Short mmCIF file of C-alpha atoms and ligand atoms in Angstrom, two decimals:
data_model
loop_
_atom_site.label_atom_id
_atom_site.label_comp_id
_atom_site.label_asym_id
_atom_site.label_seq_id
_atom_site.Cartn_x
_atom_site.Cartn_y
_atom_site.Cartn_z
CA UNK A 15 -0.36 0.43 -23.62
CA UNK A 16 -3.55 -0.93 -22.98
CA UNK A 17 -5.56 -0.24 -26.19
CA UNK A 18 -8.90 0.81 -24.73
CA UNK A 19 -11.99 0.45 -26.93
CA UNK A 20 -15.39 1.72 -25.74
CA UNK A 21 -18.23 -0.57 -27.29
CA UNK A 22 -20.37 -0.63 -24.24
CA UNK A 23 -20.75 3.22 -24.99
CA UNK A 24 -22.74 2.58 -28.13
CA UNK A 25 -25.71 1.14 -25.76
CA UNK A 26 -28.31 3.66 -24.63
CA UNK A 27 -27.68 5.81 -21.44
CA UNK A 28 -29.95 4.07 -18.98
CA UNK A 29 -27.37 1.17 -19.33
CA UNK A 30 -24.14 3.42 -18.06
CA UNK A 31 -23.29 6.98 -16.81
CA UNK A 32 -20.03 8.59 -17.14
CA UNK A 33 -18.13 8.93 -13.90
CA UNK A 34 -14.94 9.71 -12.61
CA UNK A 35 -13.13 7.77 -9.68
CA UNK A 36 -12.63 9.44 -6.55
CA UNK A 37 -8.84 9.66 -5.90
CA UNK A 38 -7.14 8.08 -2.81
CA UNK A 39 -4.84 9.28 -0.45
CA UNK A 40 -1.74 7.05 -0.89
CA UNK A 41 -1.87 4.50 -3.57
CA UNK A 42 0.43 1.62 -3.38
CA UNK A 43 0.43 -1.57 -5.52
CA UNK A 44 -0.17 -4.80 -3.27
CA UNK A 45 -0.38 -7.15 -6.30
CA UNK A 46 -0.13 -7.25 -10.11
CA UNK A 47 -0.79 -10.02 -12.87
CA UNK A 48 2.11 -9.77 -15.11
CA UNK A 49 0.93 -12.73 -17.31
CA UNK A 50 -2.63 -11.33 -17.57
CA UNK A 51 -1.24 -7.95 -18.46
CA UNK A 52 0.94 -9.36 -21.07
CA UNK A 53 -2.20 -11.16 -22.46
CA UNK A 54 -3.83 -7.71 -22.36
CA UNK A 55 -1.24 -6.34 -24.45
CA UNK A 56 0.13 -3.82 -21.86
CA UNK A 57 3.56 -4.18 -23.40
CA UNK A 58 6.30 -2.68 -21.19
CA UNK A 59 5.09 -2.31 -17.57
CA UNK A 60 5.18 0.87 -15.91
CA UNK A 61 7.12 1.14 -12.70
CA UNK A 62 4.94 0.24 -9.38
CA UNK A 63 4.08 3.85 -8.60
CA UNK A 64 2.53 4.54 -12.00
CA UNK A 65 0.44 1.28 -11.90
CA UNK A 66 -0.72 2.20 -8.36
CA UNK A 67 -1.84 5.49 -9.90
CA UNK A 68 -3.57 3.99 -12.71
CA UNK A 69 -5.09 1.22 -10.69
CA UNK A 70 -6.61 3.30 -8.15
CA UNK A 71 -8.27 5.62 -10.11
CA UNK A 72 -5.72 8.45 -9.24
CA UNK A 73 -4.52 9.04 -12.67
CA UNK A 74 -6.28 6.76 -15.18
CA UNK A 75 -4.42 4.57 -17.82
CA UNK A 76 -4.56 6.49 -21.04
CA UNK A 77 -7.64 6.09 -23.26
CA UNK A 78 -9.63 4.93 -20.35
CA UNK A 79 -13.25 6.31 -20.05
CA UNK A 80 -15.00 5.49 -16.97
CA UNK A 81 -18.51 4.69 -16.58
CA UNK A 82 -20.79 3.18 -13.88
CA UNK A 83 -23.22 0.51 -15.34
CA UNK A 84 -26.91 0.12 -14.59
CA UNK A 85 -28.41 -2.89 -13.45
CA UNK A 86 -31.16 -4.54 -11.30
CA UNK A 87 -31.58 -7.73 -9.80
CA UNK A 88 -32.98 -10.08 -7.27
CA UNK A 89 -31.33 -10.44 -4.25
CA UNK A 90 -32.48 -13.49 -2.30
CA UNK A 91 -35.61 -13.60 -4.41
CA UNK A 92 -36.46 -9.90 -4.01
CA UNK A 93 -36.45 -7.69 -6.83
CA UNK A 94 -34.68 -4.45 -6.84
CA UNK A 95 -35.27 -2.25 -9.91
CA UNK A 96 -31.80 -0.27 -9.49
CA UNK A 97 -28.51 -1.61 -8.24
CA UNK A 98 -26.04 -0.55 -10.72
CA UNK A 99 -22.25 -0.13 -10.20
CA UNK A 100 -22.21 1.62 -6.67
CA UNK A 101 -18.50 1.32 -6.34
CA UNK A 102 -17.21 0.17 -9.57
CA UNK A 103 -16.15 1.93 -12.78
CA UNK A 104 -15.43 0.25 -16.45
CA UNK A 105 -12.41 1.68 -17.77
CA UNK A 106 -13.10 0.28 -21.18
CA UNK A 107 -12.45 -2.88 -23.31
CA UNK A 108 -9.24 -4.45 -24.50
CA UNK A 109 -8.88 -7.04 -26.98
CA UNK A 110 -6.51 -9.62 -25.43
CA UNK A 111 -4.09 -11.98 -27.40
CA UNK A 112 -6.65 -14.38 -28.04
CA UNK A 113 -8.78 -12.00 -30.12
CA UNK A 114 -11.26 -12.00 -26.92
CA UNK A 115 -12.61 -8.60 -25.97
CA UNK A 116 -12.37 -8.20 -22.12
CA UNK A 117 -13.59 -5.44 -19.79
CA UNK A 118 -11.23 -3.58 -17.46
CA UNK A 119 -12.98 -2.43 -14.30
CA UNK A 120 -12.06 -0.84 -11.08
CA UNK A 121 -13.77 -1.69 -7.93
CA UNK A 122 -13.59 0.37 -4.81
CA UNK A 123 -12.87 3.52 -6.81
CA UNK A 124 -15.36 5.62 -5.16
CA UNK A 125 -19.13 6.79 -5.20
CA UNK A 126 -21.07 6.74 -8.39
CA UNK A 127 -24.63 7.57 -9.25
CA UNK A 128 -25.67 4.05 -8.11
CA UNK A 129 -24.09 4.32 -4.76
CA UNK A 130 -27.29 4.71 -2.77
CA UNK A 131 -25.99 4.83 0.87
CA UNK A 132 -22.57 3.46 0.37
CA UNK A 133 -19.34 4.86 0.20
CA UNK A 134 -18.02 3.57 -3.22
CA UNK A 135 -15.00 1.94 -1.43
CA UNK A 136 -13.63 -1.63 -0.65
CA UNK A 137 -12.06 -2.89 2.36
CA UNK A 138 -8.79 -4.58 1.74
CA UNK A 139 -10.17 -8.07 2.83
CA UNK A 140 -12.73 -8.68 0.00
CA UNK A 141 -10.13 -7.19 -2.44
CA UNK A 142 -7.23 -10.02 -1.45
CA UNK A 143 -10.21 -12.55 -1.28
CA UNK A 144 -11.45 -11.89 -4.42
CA UNK A 145 -7.81 -11.70 -6.01
CA UNK A 146 -6.99 -15.22 -4.36
CA UNK A 147 -10.25 -17.09 -5.21
CA UNK A 148 -10.54 -15.71 -8.88
CA UNK A 149 -6.89 -16.53 -9.90
CA UNK A 150 -7.37 -20.00 -8.10
CA UNK A 151 -10.64 -20.50 -10.15
CA UNK A 152 -8.77 -19.64 -13.37
CA UNK A 153 -5.90 -22.15 -12.56
CA UNK A 154 -8.13 -24.75 -12.17
CA UNK A 155 -9.79 -23.98 -15.47
CA UNK A 156 -12.98 -22.78 -14.08
CA UNK A 157 -14.54 -19.61 -16.08
CA UNK A 158 -14.07 -16.63 -14.02
CA UNK A 159 -13.30 -12.77 -13.94
CA UNK A 160 -9.64 -12.48 -13.27
CA UNK A 161 -7.98 -9.98 -11.05
CA UNK A 162 -5.24 -7.49 -12.61
CA UNK A 163 -4.10 -5.69 -9.75
CA UNK A 164 -4.62 -4.78 -6.06
CA UNK A 165 -3.94 -1.69 -4.70
CA UNK A 166 -3.91 -0.33 -1.17
CA UNK A 167 -5.61 3.02 -0.93
CA UNK A 168 -3.77 4.38 2.30
CA UNK A 169 -7.28 5.27 3.71
CA UNK A 170 -9.28 3.52 6.02
CA UNK A 171 -13.14 2.67 5.31
CA UNK A 172 -15.56 2.17 7.92
CA UNK A 173 -17.38 -1.15 8.27
CA UNK A 174 -17.94 -2.94 11.54
CA UNK A 175 -14.62 -1.06 12.56
CA UNK A 176 -12.11 0.94 10.38
CA UNK A 177 -10.44 -1.39 7.89
CA UNK A 178 -7.70 -0.45 5.37
CA UNK A 179 -9.15 0.13 2.12
CA UNK A 180 -8.23 -1.13 -1.37
CA UNK A 181 -9.07 -1.00 -5.14
CA UNK A 182 -9.30 -3.97 -7.40
CA UNK A 183 -8.74 -4.14 -10.89
CA UNK A 184 -11.08 -6.95 -12.13
CA UNK A 185 -11.04 -8.09 -15.89
CA UNK A 186 -14.22 -9.89 -17.16
CA UNK A 187 -15.30 -11.44 -20.46
CA UNK A 188 -18.22 -8.53 -19.78
CA UNK A 189 -20.00 -7.14 -17.07
CA UNK A 190 -23.48 -8.02 -18.42
CA UNK A 191 -25.50 -9.68 -15.82
CA UNK A 192 -29.11 -11.18 -15.79
CA UNK A 193 -29.82 -7.95 -13.92
CA UNK A 194 -28.72 -5.73 -16.52
CA UNK A 195 -31.66 -7.09 -18.92
CA UNK A 196 -33.92 -6.65 -15.78
CA UNK A 197 -32.74 -3.11 -15.48
CA UNK A 198 -34.18 -2.43 -18.99
CA UNK A 199 -37.02 -4.87 -19.17
CA UNK A 200 -38.29 -3.36 -15.78
CA UNK A 201 -38.50 0.20 -17.51
CA UNK A 202 -40.14 -1.47 -20.48
CA UNK A 203 -37.35 0.43 -22.50
CA UNK A 204 -37.79 -2.02 -25.37
CA UNK A 205 -35.21 -0.18 -27.49
CA UNK A 206 -32.23 -0.46 -24.88
CA UNK A 207 -33.26 -3.93 -24.20
CA UNK A 208 -32.96 -5.00 -28.01
CA UNK A 209 -29.69 -3.25 -28.05
CA UNK A 210 -28.48 -5.01 -25.23
CA UNK A 211 -29.30 -8.49 -26.42
CA UNK A 212 -27.92 -7.64 -29.78
CA UNK A 213 -24.74 -6.52 -28.15
CA UNK A 214 -24.35 -9.55 -26.08
CA UNK A 215 -24.85 -11.91 -29.13
CA UNK A 216 -22.19 -10.15 -31.20
CA UNK A 217 -19.59 -9.96 -28.21
CA UNK A 218 -20.56 -13.55 -26.57
CA UNK A 219 -22.56 -15.66 -28.75
CA UNK A 220 -22.13 -14.84 -32.45
CA UNK A 221 -23.41 -18.03 -33.62
CA UNK A 222 -26.94 -17.11 -32.37
CA UNK A 223 -27.02 -14.59 -34.99
CA UNK A 224 -27.37 -17.56 -37.55
CA UNK A 225 -30.10 -19.21 -35.61
CA UNK A 226 -34.13 -18.71 -36.89
CA UNK A 227 -34.75 -17.07 -33.58
CA UNK A 228 -31.57 -15.36 -32.38
CA UNK A 229 -33.17 -14.71 -28.79
CA UNK A 230 -33.99 -18.17 -28.33
CA UNK A 231 -30.92 -19.28 -29.28
CA UNK A 232 -29.42 -16.55 -27.03
CA UNK A 233 -31.16 -17.99 -24.13
CA UNK A 234 -30.10 -21.43 -25.14
CA UNK A 235 -26.45 -20.54 -25.17
CA UNK A 236 -26.41 -18.72 -21.82
CA UNK A 237 -28.26 -21.74 -20.12
CA UNK A 238 -25.48 -24.01 -21.74
CA UNK A 239 -22.53 -21.98 -20.17
CA UNK A 240 -24.23 -21.39 -17.02
CA UNK A 241 -25.05 -25.05 -16.42
CA UNK A 242 -21.57 -25.98 -17.11
CA UNK A 243 -20.15 -23.45 -14.89
CA UNK A 244 -22.26 -24.50 -11.87
CA UNK A 245 -21.22 -28.31 -12.55
CA UNK A 246 -17.53 -26.83 -12.49
CA UNK A 247 -18.14 -25.02 -9.30
CA UNK A 248 -19.58 -28.17 -7.73
CA UNK A 249 -16.82 -30.42 -8.99
CA UNK A 250 -14.32 -28.39 -6.86
CA UNK A 251 -16.68 -27.69 -4.02
CA UNK A 252 -17.13 -24.11 -4.61
CA UNK A 253 -20.03 -22.23 -3.09
CA UNK A 254 -20.93 -18.60 -4.62
CA UNK A 255 -22.82 -17.61 -1.72
CA UNK A 256 -24.70 -14.79 -3.14
CA UNK A 257 -26.13 -15.99 -6.64
CA UNK A 258 -28.58 -13.04 -7.15
CA UNK A 259 -29.42 -12.18 -10.42
CA UNK A 260 -26.98 -9.32 -10.58
CA UNK A 261 -24.35 -11.66 -9.70
CA UNK A 262 -24.73 -13.78 -12.57
CA UNK A 263 -22.79 -13.09 -15.56
CA UNK A 264 -24.35 -13.38 -19.09
CA UNK A 265 -20.96 -14.64 -20.50
CA UNK A 266 -20.86 -17.82 -18.20
CA UNK A 267 -18.03 -16.42 -15.81
CA UNK A 268 -18.07 -16.55 -12.30
CA UNK A 269 -18.56 -13.08 -11.02
CA UNK A 270 -18.68 -11.18 -7.97
CA UNK A 271 -16.75 -13.18 -5.29
CA UNK A 272 -18.18 -12.03 -1.81
CA UNK A 273 -18.80 -14.73 0.99
CA UNK A 274 -17.84 -17.38 -1.36
CA UNK A 275 -16.13 -20.45 0.16
CA UNK A 276 -14.85 -23.99 -0.80
CA UNK A 277 -16.63 -27.03 1.00
CA UNK A 278 -14.48 -28.81 3.51
CA UNK A 279 -16.44 -31.59 5.08
CA UNK A 280 -18.67 -32.75 2.15
CA UNK A 281 -22.23 -31.63 2.85
CA UNK A 282 -24.90 -30.99 0.43
CA UNK A 283 -26.54 -28.38 2.46
CA UNK A 284 -23.53 -26.67 3.23
CA UNK A 285 -23.65 -22.51 3.55
CA UNK A 286 -21.07 -20.54 4.88
CA UNK A 287 -22.46 -16.83 4.09
CA UNK A 288 -23.57 -15.00 7.17
CA UNK A 289 -26.43 -13.35 5.13
CA UNK A 290 -27.63 -16.27 3.57
CA UNK A 291 -29.85 -17.41 6.64
CA UNK A 292 -32.45 -19.46 4.47
CA UNK A 293 -29.90 -21.61 2.97
CA UNK A 294 -31.00 -20.31 -0.49
CA UNK A 295 -27.48 -20.63 -1.97
CA UNK A 296 -26.57 -24.01 -0.27
CA UNK A 297 -24.02 -25.99 -2.05
CA UNK A 298 -26.46 -28.42 -3.88
CA UNK A 299 -29.05 -25.47 -4.38
CA UNK A 300 -26.69 -23.90 -7.00
CA UNK A 301 -28.04 -25.73 -10.32
CA UNK A 302 -31.75 -24.86 -8.95
CA UNK A 303 -30.82 -21.20 -8.39
CA UNK A 304 -29.06 -21.30 -11.88
CA UNK A 305 -32.40 -22.28 -13.33
CA UNK A 306 -34.34 -19.83 -11.34
CA UNK A 307 -32.24 -16.96 -12.58
CA UNK A 308 -32.17 -18.19 -16.05
CA UNK A 309 -36.21 -17.98 -15.84
CA UNK A 310 -35.72 -14.22 -14.82
CA UNK A 311 -33.49 -13.76 -17.74
CA UNK A 312 -36.15 -15.56 -20.16
CA UNK A 313 -38.75 -13.13 -18.86
CA UNK A 314 -36.60 -10.27 -20.06
CA UNK A 315 -36.38 -11.56 -23.48
CA UNK A 316 -40.07 -12.32 -23.96
CA UNK A 317 -40.86 -8.82 -25.60
CA UNK A 318 -38.24 -9.45 -27.97
CA UNK A 319 -39.91 -12.69 -29.54
CA UNK A 320 -42.13 -12.60 -32.44
CA UNK A 321 -45.54 -14.56 -32.43
CA UNK A 322 -48.26 -15.00 -29.92
CA UNK A 323 -47.61 -14.70 -25.93
CA UNK A 324 -48.61 -18.00 -25.35
CA UNK A 325 -46.27 -19.38 -28.15
CA UNK A 326 -43.49 -17.21 -26.83
CA UNK A 327 -43.83 -18.40 -23.21
CA UNK A 328 -43.73 -21.86 -24.12
CA UNK A 329 -40.74 -21.31 -26.31
CA UNK A 330 -38.74 -20.04 -23.41
CA UNK A 331 -39.95 -22.79 -21.15
CA UNK A 332 -39.11 -25.51 -23.46
CA UNK A 333 -35.66 -24.18 -23.31
CA UNK A 334 -35.54 -23.80 -19.56
CA UNK A 335 -37.05 -27.26 -18.87
CA UNK A 336 -33.60 -28.27 -20.63
CA UNK A 337 -31.43 -27.16 -17.93
CA UNK A 338 -31.79 -30.33 -16.13
CA UNK A 339 -30.56 -32.44 -19.20
CA UNK A 340 -27.70 -30.02 -19.75
CA UNK A 341 -26.35 -29.90 -16.18
CA UNK A 342 -26.68 -33.67 -15.84
CA UNK A 343 -24.50 -34.25 -18.88
CA UNK A 344 -22.02 -31.72 -17.75
CA UNK A 345 -21.87 -33.06 -14.12
CA UNK A 346 -21.85 -36.96 -15.70
CA UNK A 347 -18.70 -35.82 -17.47
CA UNK A 348 -16.96 -34.19 -14.52
CA UNK A 349 -18.06 -36.96 -12.45
CA UNK A 350 -16.40 -39.47 -14.64
CA UNK A 351 -13.25 -37.51 -14.68
CA UNK A 352 -12.95 -36.91 -10.88
CA UNK A 353 -13.44 -40.66 -10.60
CA UNK A 354 -10.91 -41.78 -13.31
CA UNK A 355 -13.81 -43.46 -15.25
CA UNK A 356 -14.26 -44.01 -18.78
CA UNK A 357 -15.61 -40.51 -20.13
CA UNK A 358 -18.97 -42.44 -21.08
CA UNK A 359 -18.89 -44.94 -18.02
CA UNK A 360 -22.74 -45.04 -16.92
CA UNK A 361 -21.49 -46.02 -13.19
CA UNK A 362 -20.25 -42.35 -12.88
CA UNK A 363 -23.43 -40.90 -11.14
CA UNK A 364 -24.00 -44.12 -9.02
CA UNK A 365 -20.27 -44.52 -7.74
CA UNK A 366 -20.35 -40.62 -7.11
CA UNK A 367 -23.64 -40.69 -5.08
CA UNK A 368 -22.23 -43.68 -3.17
CA UNK A 369 -18.82 -41.64 -2.51
CA UNK A 370 -20.84 -38.54 -1.52
CA UNK A 371 -22.78 -40.53 1.16
CA UNK A 372 -19.46 -41.87 2.21
CA UNK A 373 -17.82 -38.50 2.53
CA UNK A 374 -20.81 -37.09 4.41
CA UNK A 375 -21.21 -40.22 6.91
CA UNK A 376 -17.21 -40.20 7.47
CA UNK A 377 -17.09 -36.59 7.53
CA UNK A 378 -14.40 -36.51 4.89
CA UNK A 379 -12.95 -33.34 3.29
CA UNK A 380 -13.85 -33.27 -0.13
CA UNK A 381 -10.59 -31.87 -1.86
CA UNK A 382 -8.40 -34.44 0.33
CA UNK A 383 -10.76 -37.13 -0.79
CA UNK A 384 -10.47 -36.86 -4.29
CA UNK A 385 -6.77 -36.06 -3.93
CA UNK A 386 -6.32 -39.62 -2.25
CA UNK A 387 -8.20 -41.07 -4.98
CA UNK A 388 -6.25 -39.83 -7.85
CA UNK A 389 -2.77 -40.98 -5.61
CA UNK A 390 -4.61 -44.16 -5.22
CA UNK A 391 -5.24 -44.64 -9.18
CA UNK A 392 -1.70 -43.38 -10.09
CA UNK A 393 0.19 -45.98 -7.53
CA UNK A 394 -2.36 -48.89 -6.43
CA UNK A 395 -1.50 -50.43 -3.35
CA UNK A 396 -2.02 -50.75 0.49
CA UNK A 397 -0.17 -47.47 1.31
CA UNK A 398 -2.28 -45.18 -0.80
CA UNK A 399 -5.53 -47.34 -0.01
CA UNK A 400 -4.81 -46.95 3.57
CA UNK A 401 -4.22 -43.10 3.20
CA UNK A 402 -7.50 -42.63 1.47
CA UNK A 403 -9.36 -44.83 3.99
CA UNK A 404 -7.83 -42.52 6.95
CA UNK A 405 -9.68 -39.74 5.72
CA UNK A 406 -12.74 -41.39 7.00
CA UNK A 407 -14.08 -41.38 10.40
CA UNK A 408 -15.98 -44.87 9.22
CA UNK A 409 -13.44 -46.47 7.10
CA UNK A 410 -14.72 -49.98 7.35
CA UNK A 411 -17.91 -48.31 5.48
CA UNK A 412 -15.53 -46.82 2.88
CA UNK A 413 -13.74 -49.92 1.99
CA UNK A 414 -16.35 -51.60 -0.01
CA UNK A 415 -16.85 -48.59 -1.88
CA UNK A 416 -13.18 -48.40 -2.59
CA UNK A 417 -13.25 -52.05 -4.10
CA UNK A 418 -16.20 -51.22 -6.26
CA UNK A 419 -14.64 -48.23 -7.63
CA UNK A 420 -11.07 -50.21 -8.31
CA UNK A 421 -13.31 -52.50 -10.12
CA UNK A 422 -14.54 -49.77 -12.66
CA UNK A 423 -11.81 -47.11 -12.45
CA UNK A 424 -9.36 -46.96 -15.89
CA UNK A 425 -7.14 -44.37 -14.65
CA UNK A 426 -4.56 -46.64 -13.41
CA UNK A 427 -4.24 -48.21 -16.93
CA UNK A 428 -4.98 -45.14 -19.15
CA UNK A 429 -2.39 -42.08 -18.96
CA UNK A 430 -4.86 -39.88 -20.48
CA UNK A 431 -7.75 -40.91 -18.21
CA UNK A 432 -5.42 -40.22 -15.20
CA UNK A 433 -4.33 -36.83 -16.53
CA UNK A 434 -7.95 -36.00 -17.00
CA UNK A 435 -8.60 -37.13 -13.01
CA UNK A 436 -5.62 -35.25 -11.99
CA UNK A 437 -7.01 -32.01 -13.61
CA UNK A 438 -10.47 -32.60 -12.20
CA UNK A 439 -8.97 -32.91 -8.55
CA UNK A 440 -6.90 -30.07 -7.67
CA UNK A 441 -4.53 -30.90 -4.65
CA UNK A 442 -4.63 -27.23 -3.51
CA UNK A 443 -7.77 -24.96 -3.20
CA UNK A 444 -8.11 -21.53 -1.30
CA UNK A 445 -8.88 -23.15 2.04
CA UNK A 446 -11.11 -20.70 4.17
CA UNK A 447 -9.09 -20.50 6.96
CA UNK A 448 -5.82 -19.82 5.02
CA UNK A 449 -7.88 -17.17 3.27
CA UNK A 450 -9.07 -15.79 6.27
CA UNK A 451 -5.38 -15.95 7.81
CA UNK A 452 -3.93 -13.88 4.73
CA UNK A 453 -6.56 -11.45 5.37
CA UNK A 454 -5.98 -11.05 9.02
CA UNK A 455 -2.26 -10.69 8.40
CA UNK A 456 -2.55 -7.98 5.47
CA UNK A 457 -4.75 -6.00 7.77
CA UNK A 458 -1.89 -5.99 10.25
CA UNK A 459 0.39 -4.67 7.58
CA UNK A 460 2.05 -8.20 6.43
CA UNK A 461 1.42 -9.57 3.03
CA UNK A 462 3.65 -12.24 3.10
CA UNK A 463 0.83 -14.92 3.70
CA UNK A 464 -1.16 -13.48 1.02
CA UNK A 465 1.90 -13.90 -1.61
CA UNK A 466 2.48 -17.29 -0.36
CA UNK A 467 -1.15 -18.33 -0.54
CA UNK A 468 -1.50 -16.81 -3.91
CA UNK A 469 1.40 -18.75 -5.29
CA UNK A 470 0.07 -22.19 -3.88
CA UNK A 471 -3.29 -21.65 -5.37
CA UNK A 472 -2.47 -20.60 -8.67
CA UNK A 473 -0.56 -23.85 -9.01
CA UNK A 474 -3.17 -26.24 -7.69
CA UNK A 475 -1.98 -29.67 -9.05
CA UNK A 476 1.54 -29.25 -7.66
CA UNK A 477 2.45 -29.16 -4.25
CA UNK A 478 5.60 -28.59 -2.83
CA UNK A 479 6.46 -29.02 0.97
CA UNK A 480 5.47 -25.30 1.51
CA UNK A 481 2.23 -25.39 -0.41
CA UNK A 482 1.14 -28.85 0.86
CA UNK A 483 0.77 -27.26 4.12
CA UNK A 484 -1.49 -24.67 2.87
CA UNK A 485 -3.62 -27.41 1.18
CA UNK A 486 -4.39 -29.16 4.30
CA UNK A 487 -7.80 -29.13 5.71
CA UNK A 488 -8.37 -26.85 8.69
CA UNK A 489 -8.16 -28.64 11.90
CA UNK A 490 -11.00 -28.03 14.87
CA UNK A 491 -9.65 -24.77 16.09
CA UNK A 492 -8.79 -23.27 12.61
CA UNK A 493 -12.24 -24.18 10.99
CA UNK A 494 -14.31 -21.26 9.29
CA UNK A 495 -17.98 -21.55 9.97
CA UNK A 496 -19.28 -18.31 8.60
CA UNK A 497 -18.03 -16.21 5.93
CA UNK A 498 -19.02 -12.27 5.22
CA UNK A 499 -19.16 -10.05 2.15
CA UNK A 500 -17.57 -7.38 4.39
CA UNK A 501 -18.10 -5.10 1.62
P1 LIG B 630 -22.69 -6.80 -3.96
O1 LIG B 630 -23.39 -7.24 -2.79
O2 LIG B 630 -21.40 -6.63 -3.97
O3 LIG B 630 -23.04 -7.74 -5.17
O4 LIG B 630 -23.21 -5.46 -4.17
C1 LIG B 630 -24.80 -5.10 -4.38
C2 LIG B 630 -25.11 -3.75 -4.66
O5 LIG B 630 -24.66 -3.08 -3.81
C3 LIG B 630 -24.41 -3.30 -6.14
O6 LIG B 630 -25.29 -2.35 -6.58
C4 LIG B 630 -23.03 -2.70 -5.46
O7 LIG B 630 -22.62 -1.78 -6.50
C5 LIG B 630 -23.63 -1.89 -4.18
N1 LIG B 630 -22.51 -1.89 -3.19
C6 LIG B 630 -21.85 -2.73 -2.35
N2 LIG B 630 -21.05 -2.21 -1.81
C7 LIG B 630 -21.12 -0.93 -1.81
C8 LIG B 630 -20.32 0.41 -1.56
N3 LIG B 630 -19.42 0.29 -0.62
N4 LIG B 630 -20.68 1.50 -1.98
C9 LIG B 630 -21.66 1.62 -2.86
N5 LIG B 630 -22.24 0.47 -3.29
C10 LIG B 630 -21.97 -0.65 -2.95
MG1 LIG B 631 -22.69 -7.74 -7.00
#
């Protein structure tokens, strides 16, 4: 049994509304994350039919008290004072085996008071996409919400056309977003604002309680985690696609997988999302946007600080200015790992910048490039060197870079540094065309490609003959140029 608790319910009402799921016609369990369920203390697992009932919302697991959470958000820079869970319900919190309190949420479970014009449902495609990508991120050690279950609803949802529907069960450190703070701050509800800030400190950043100014310490701590998160994203070529303030978790997890994608050929300006026409959320813009979102968060905290307005603003601004330094330090560490350098090596940024230029000029696949480098570090020699050079359209330009890198890398002689290099350079990521392929097949009733891909992306550092094929970059015909939220 999941031992549900409901601390969120201690927060004042504008932050949540009790709401029941709308039953679906014919729930059928598609995927269930047994290791995650074990970590959440589920104990003996019920049969698939019962799981399908629970995780579609048709018959809630005992102790669940569903609620829709309120939040606001800047969407592509424009403030919307009320968004909220329009198709999601928080069932409650469960303290996991590590003592971490985690939210369990249904997504696609029907209309709520926050639904506006929406149907409260989710098509199967986005559910499977989130399942695959969030589990891949977790396997790569990137902080993320998790997928506990996917249940087909047996109903059709109308989007561009009728599509099969599904419900995803998501597990998160919490569902508090920057937009949650904006929701109460915009209403000037300072009681709710303070309650929310204190709740977040207690749940995610207890060390801030000891600080002289806990709310400043909160901003600093959120900034640290967010900077580290975005640095990790970029290390594996991840583009979130919709970094609106309502899609940024205060706990520092990747959340709300919409039109996200993994970059194939390296290009800092890369955008896949069809709705991001201004390229606001391009690959290399992500740190800047995180900082912008944090500034919106800081604005919310302003009324909670003591002292003159001017002093409060400058205190918050000073912390926000620290973002660049924190981000640079995180990235430096990741770059050193990816290149197999000494952790403190000061050549990391220069070597990485030069390699990025090479990848761009040589139209190199980012994941394949770092895998080839990792293999070259393991087994230096002509074969592995040629394998790396062969990834570039301009190998003669890449060769001098390889020589320079060889002179600095230590992974060949240092097992620990090689292991760090391997961990920083996954062999298998959820390739966009493979994700699309799995979704297409599932829409046609064949889940085999989904299961095969899920197995591959959740073991990102080991390739079998089978999974190696799934790890290959797309060829010209397979390439995915645009992604859609499809919600
Ligand atoms: P998202 O783009 O998924 O981050 O969602 C933005 C807002 O739209 C949130 O308030 C969602 O709850 C809401 N939303 C998205 N899809 C639906 C839907 N099918 N029905 C109701 N609300 C939705
Ligand atoms: Mg969202």
